[in-house]
Amino acid sequence: MSREEKKTLKDMYDSQMKQFFEFVESMKKSLGVPMFPDMKSGKALYFDQREITLRFIISVENIKEFFNGLAEGKLLGTKCKDCNQLYFPPQKDCPRCRTSNMEWIELSKEGELLTFTQINVKPYSFSHYDDYIVGIVRLPEGINVTAWIRENDPKKLKPGMKMRLEIVKREPENYYTYEWVPVA
Ligand SMILES: [Zn+2]
């Protein structure tokens, strides 16, 4: 789907939602309560709305090495120097030892596909993407890494197949992230 078509799809969705809201608002106004009949069953539904804008500002000071690593093409995790436990996503403290005696280590960029699922019903904030597949891959180090899979056809994937991790910039966010690519 081209970016233009996606925009049209979003416009259609927005315009349908607008019509729906107008209907609901008119019902609420005439009844004087936040209630309207379901189109199919006629049963009473409750509706209220608030717009939410999502913005994320969270401290990543403790794991900034992870993002710096991505920019250098590396996937980094952390390892507890006391018990040797590996952590991915990286953690700055070991919950087993209750210490911060950790070191950064570069992880393998290959592994074995454990399982995957295709996302057809996307969260609204991901609606500009085509259907996508998310998978869990087991690294030789014994830890699992969940990421998008660069393959749109689920029939071409099966658990146990070899996968390679690539660090990429994805549109429209255009910052470094990582995804799994099936090894042909
Ligand atoms: Zn530990």
Tab-separated table of C-alpha atoms and ligand atoms in Angstrom:
chain	number	residue	atom	x	y	z
A	1	MET	CA	0.000	0.000	0.000
A	2	SER	CA	1.398	3.399	-0.905
A	3	ARG	CA	1.586	6.218	1.573
A	4	GLU	CA	-1.219	8.006	-0.350
A	5	GLU	CA	-3.545	4.989	-0.041
A	6	LYS	CA	-2.776	4.720	3.668
A	7	LYS	CA	-3.639	8.361	4.103
A	8	THR	CA	-6.956	7.758	2.318
A	9	LEU	CA	-7.676	4.788	4.592
A	10	LYS	CA	-7.013	6.914	7.661
A	11	ASP	CA	-9.218	9.707	6.230
A	12	MET	CA	-12.032	7.182	5.644
A	13	TYR	CA	-11.698	5.868	9.177
A	14	ASP	CA	-11.672	9.387	10.613
A	15	SER	CA	-14.723	10.407	8.579
A	16	GLN	CA	-16.662	7.269	9.635
A	17	MET	CA	-15.769	7.920	13.249
A	18	LYS	CA	-16.884	11.535	12.844
A	19	GLN	CA	-20.314	10.397	11.563
A	20	PHE	CA	-20.588	7.916	14.413
A	21	PHE	CA	-19.733	10.576	17.003
A	22	GLU	CA	-22.302	12.947	15.497
A	23	PHE	CA	-24.981	10.247	15.753
A	24	VAL	CA	-24.035	9.441	19.352
A	25	GLU	CA	-23.898	13.100	20.324
A	26	SER	CA	-27.359	13.713	18.844
A	27	MET	CA	-28.763	10.727	20.763
A	28	LYS	CA	-27.180	11.893	24.002
A	29	LYS	CA	-28.617	15.341	23.437
A	30	SER	CA	-32.152	14.101	22.801
A	31	LEU	CA	-32.131	11.561	25.664
A	32	GLY	CA	-30.222	13.740	28.096
A	33	VAL	CA	-28.079	10.745	29.172
A	34	PRO	CA	-24.888	9.238	27.661
A	35	MET	CA	-26.737	6.354	26.041
A	36	PHE	CA	-27.508	5.283	22.476
A	37	PRO	CA	-28.969	2.167	20.810
A	38	ASP	CA	-26.686	-0.425	19.189
A	39	MET	CA	-27.328	-0.330	15.410
A	40	LYS	CA	-27.841	-4.117	15.161
A	41	SER	CA	-29.462	-5.215	18.414
A	42	GLY	CA	-31.052	-1.959	19.556
A	43	LYS	CA	-29.614	-2.627	22.999
A	44	ALA	CA	-28.491	0.326	25.056
A	45	LEU	CA	-24.818	1.282	24.883
A	46	TYR	CA	-22.898	3.798	26.947
A	47	PHE	CA	-20.459	6.096	25.242
A	48	ASP	CA	-18.090	8.809	26.380
A	49	GLN	CA	-14.915	10.118	24.804
A	50	ARG	CA	-11.738	11.945	25.619
A	51	GLU	CA	-8.967	12.601	23.172
A	52	ILE	CA	-5.560	11.305	24.121
A	53	THR	CA	-2.297	12.456	22.607
A	54	LEU	CA	0.525	10.077	23.329
A	55	ARG	CA	3.944	11.511	24.010
A	56	PHE	CA	6.674	9.611	25.699
A	57	ILE	CA	9.351	11.258	27.721
A	58	ILE	CA	11.040	8.781	30.002
A	59	SER	CA	14.523	8.713	31.393
A	60	VAL	CA	16.869	6.309	29.628
A	61	GLU	CA	19.975	7.628	31.349
A	62	ASN	CA	20.566	4.173	32.896
A	63	ILE	CA	20.441	2.384	29.565
A	64	LYS	CA	21.716	5.036	27.147
A	65	GLU	CA	24.543	2.641	26.190
A	66	PHE	CA	21.855	0.479	24.580
A	67	PHE	CA	20.768	3.292	22.216
A	68	ASN	CA	24.358	4.342	21.538
A	69	GLY	CA	25.038	0.688	20.692
A	70	LEU	CA	22.169	0.616	18.171
A	71	ALA	CA	23.573	3.693	16.458
A	72	GLU	CA	26.879	1.781	16.137
A	73	GLY	CA	25.120	-1.293	14.767
A	74	LYS	CA	25.339	-3.341	17.968
A	75	LEU	CA	22.680	-5.081	20.027
A	76	LEU	CA	23.647	-4.690	23.671
A	77	GLY	CA	22.406	-6.411	26.778
A	78	THR	CA	23.639	-6.401	30.335
A	79	LYS	CA	25.257	-9.131	32.403
A	80	CYS	CA	25.449	-9.392	36.163
A	81	LYS	CA	29.085	-9.726	37.228
A	82	ASP	CA	28.038	-11.575	40.389
A	83	CYS	CA	25.712	-14.285	39.029
A	84	ASN	CA	26.442	-14.028	35.250
A	85	GLN	CA	22.725	-13.631	34.429
A	86	LEU	CA	22.103	-11.943	31.072
A	87	TYR	CA	19.390	-9.345	30.625
A	88	PHE	CA	17.609	-8.220	27.492
A	89	PRO	CA	16.038	-5.714	27.354
A	90	PRO	CA	19.028	-4.498	29.348
A	91	GLN	CA	18.639	-3.849	33.049
A	92	LYS	CA	20.917	-1.749	35.178
A	93	ASP	CA	20.295	-3.804	38.328
A	94	CYS	CA	20.217	-7.547	38.909
A	95	PRO	CA	16.944	-8.469	40.610
A	96	ARG	CA	18.476	-11.805	41.713
A	97	CYS	CA	21.504	-10.304	43.481
A	98	ARG	CA	19.971	-6.891	44.201
A	99	THR	CA	23.139	-5.181	43.037
A	100	SER	CA	24.136	-2.893	40.194
A	101	ASN	CA	27.341	-4.750	39.472
A	102	MET	CA	26.573	-5.037	35.763
A	103	GLU	CA	28.516	-4.893	32.521
A	104	TRP	CA	27.394	-4.230	28.948
A	105	ILE	CA	27.863	-7.042	26.463
A	106	GLU	CA	27.265	-7.276	22.743
A	107	LEU	CA	24.691	-9.966	21.880
A	108	SER	CA	24.587	-12.307	18.897
A	109	LYS	CA	22.678	-11.111	15.876
A	110	GLU	CA	21.524	-14.606	14.960
A	111	GLY	CA	19.097	-16.986	16.552
A	112	GLU	CA	16.262	-19.428	16.145
A	113	LEU	CA	12.636	-18.417	15.667
A	114	LEU	CA	10.538	-19.640	18.608
A	115	THR	CA	7.153	-18.228	17.628
A	116	PHE	CA	5.528	-15.360	15.737
A	117	THR	CA	2.195	-13.669	15.149
A	118	GLN	CA	0.772	-11.408	12.476
A	119	ILE	CA	-0.722	-8.149	13.694
A	120	ASN	CA	-3.870	-7.392	11.655
A	121	VAL	CA	-5.664	-5.162	14.129
A	122	LYS	CA	-3.157	-2.468	14.823
A	123	PRO	CA	-3.179	0.079	17.589
A	124	TYR	CA	-4.292	3.440	16.160
A	125	SER	CA	-0.799	4.863	16.549
A	126	PHE	CA	0.507	2.035	14.301
A	127	SER	CA	-2.327	2.288	11.748
A	128	HIS	CA	0.004	3.795	9.122
A	129	TYR	CA	1.795	0.431	8.871
A	130	ASP	CA	0.695	-2.532	6.753
A	131	ASP	CA	-0.044	-5.745	8.660
A	132	TYR	CA	3.203	-6.754	10.316
A	133	ILE	CA	4.646	-9.841	11.943
A	134	VAL	CA	6.239	-9.890	15.363
A	135	GLY	CA	8.412	-12.796	16.445
A	136	ILE	CA	10.392	-14.093	19.390
A	137	VAL	CA	13.887	-15.362	18.602
A	138	ARG	CA	16.117	-17.328	20.959
A	139	LEU	CA	19.753	-16.236	20.872
A	140	PRO	CA	22.598	-18.733	21.389
A	141	GLU	CA	23.159	-16.957	24.736
A	142	GLY	CA	19.799	-18.370	25.820
A	143	ILE	CA	17.794	-15.155	25.916
A	144	ASN	CA	14.775	-14.195	23.823
A	145	VAL	CA	14.527	-11.084	21.683
A	146	THR	CA	11.107	-9.919	20.469
A	147	ALA	CA	11.019	-7.752	17.354
A	148	TRP	CA	9.295	-7.152	14.042
A	149	ILE	CA	10.070	-9.698	11.335
A	150	ARG	CA	10.878	-8.400	7.860
A	151	GLU	CA	8.498	-10.754	6.065
A	152	ASN	CA	4.839	-10.079	5.324
A	153	ASP	CA	3.828	-13.663	4.503
A	154	PRO	CA	3.406	-15.823	7.620
A	155	LYS	CA	3.487	-18.949	5.403
A	156	LYS	CA	7.176	-18.307	4.787
A	157	LEU	CA	7.964	-18.541	8.496
A	158	LYS	CA	8.171	-21.503	10.780
A	159	PRO	CA	9.436	-22.036	14.306
A	160	GLY	CA	13.002	-23.323	14.405
A	161	MET	CA	14.184	-21.399	11.346
A	162	LYS	CA	17.344	-19.331	11.520
A	163	MET	CA	16.953	-15.589	11.860
A	164	ARG	CA	19.366	-12.699	11.528
A	165	LEU	CA	18.992	-9.417	13.386
A	166	GLU	CA	19.373	-6.191	11.454
A	167	ILE	CA	19.580	-2.731	12.893
A	168	VAL	CA	17.529	-0.424	10.691
A	169	LYS	CA	15.893	2.950	10.494
A	170	ARG	CA	12.177	2.472	9.870
A	171	GLU	CA	9.841	5.065	8.337
A	172	PRO	CA	8.285	7.287	9.439
A	173	GLU	CA	10.034	7.360	12.822
A	174	ASN	CA	13.433	7.297	11.158
A	175	TYR	CA	15.505	6.313	14.157
A	176	TYR	CA	17.493	3.139	14.802
A	177	THR	CA	15.627	0.040	15.852
A	178	TYR	CA	16.118	-3.649	15.152
A	179	GLU	CA	14.195	-6.326	13.281
A	180	TRP	CA	14.536	-10.006	12.463
A	181	VAL	CA	15.176	-11.190	8.927
A	182	PRO	CA	14.718	-14.851	7.928
A	183	VAL	CA	17.993	-16.427	6.773
A	184	ALA	CA	17.338	-17.814	3.288
B	1	ZN	ZN	23.084	-11.177	39.659
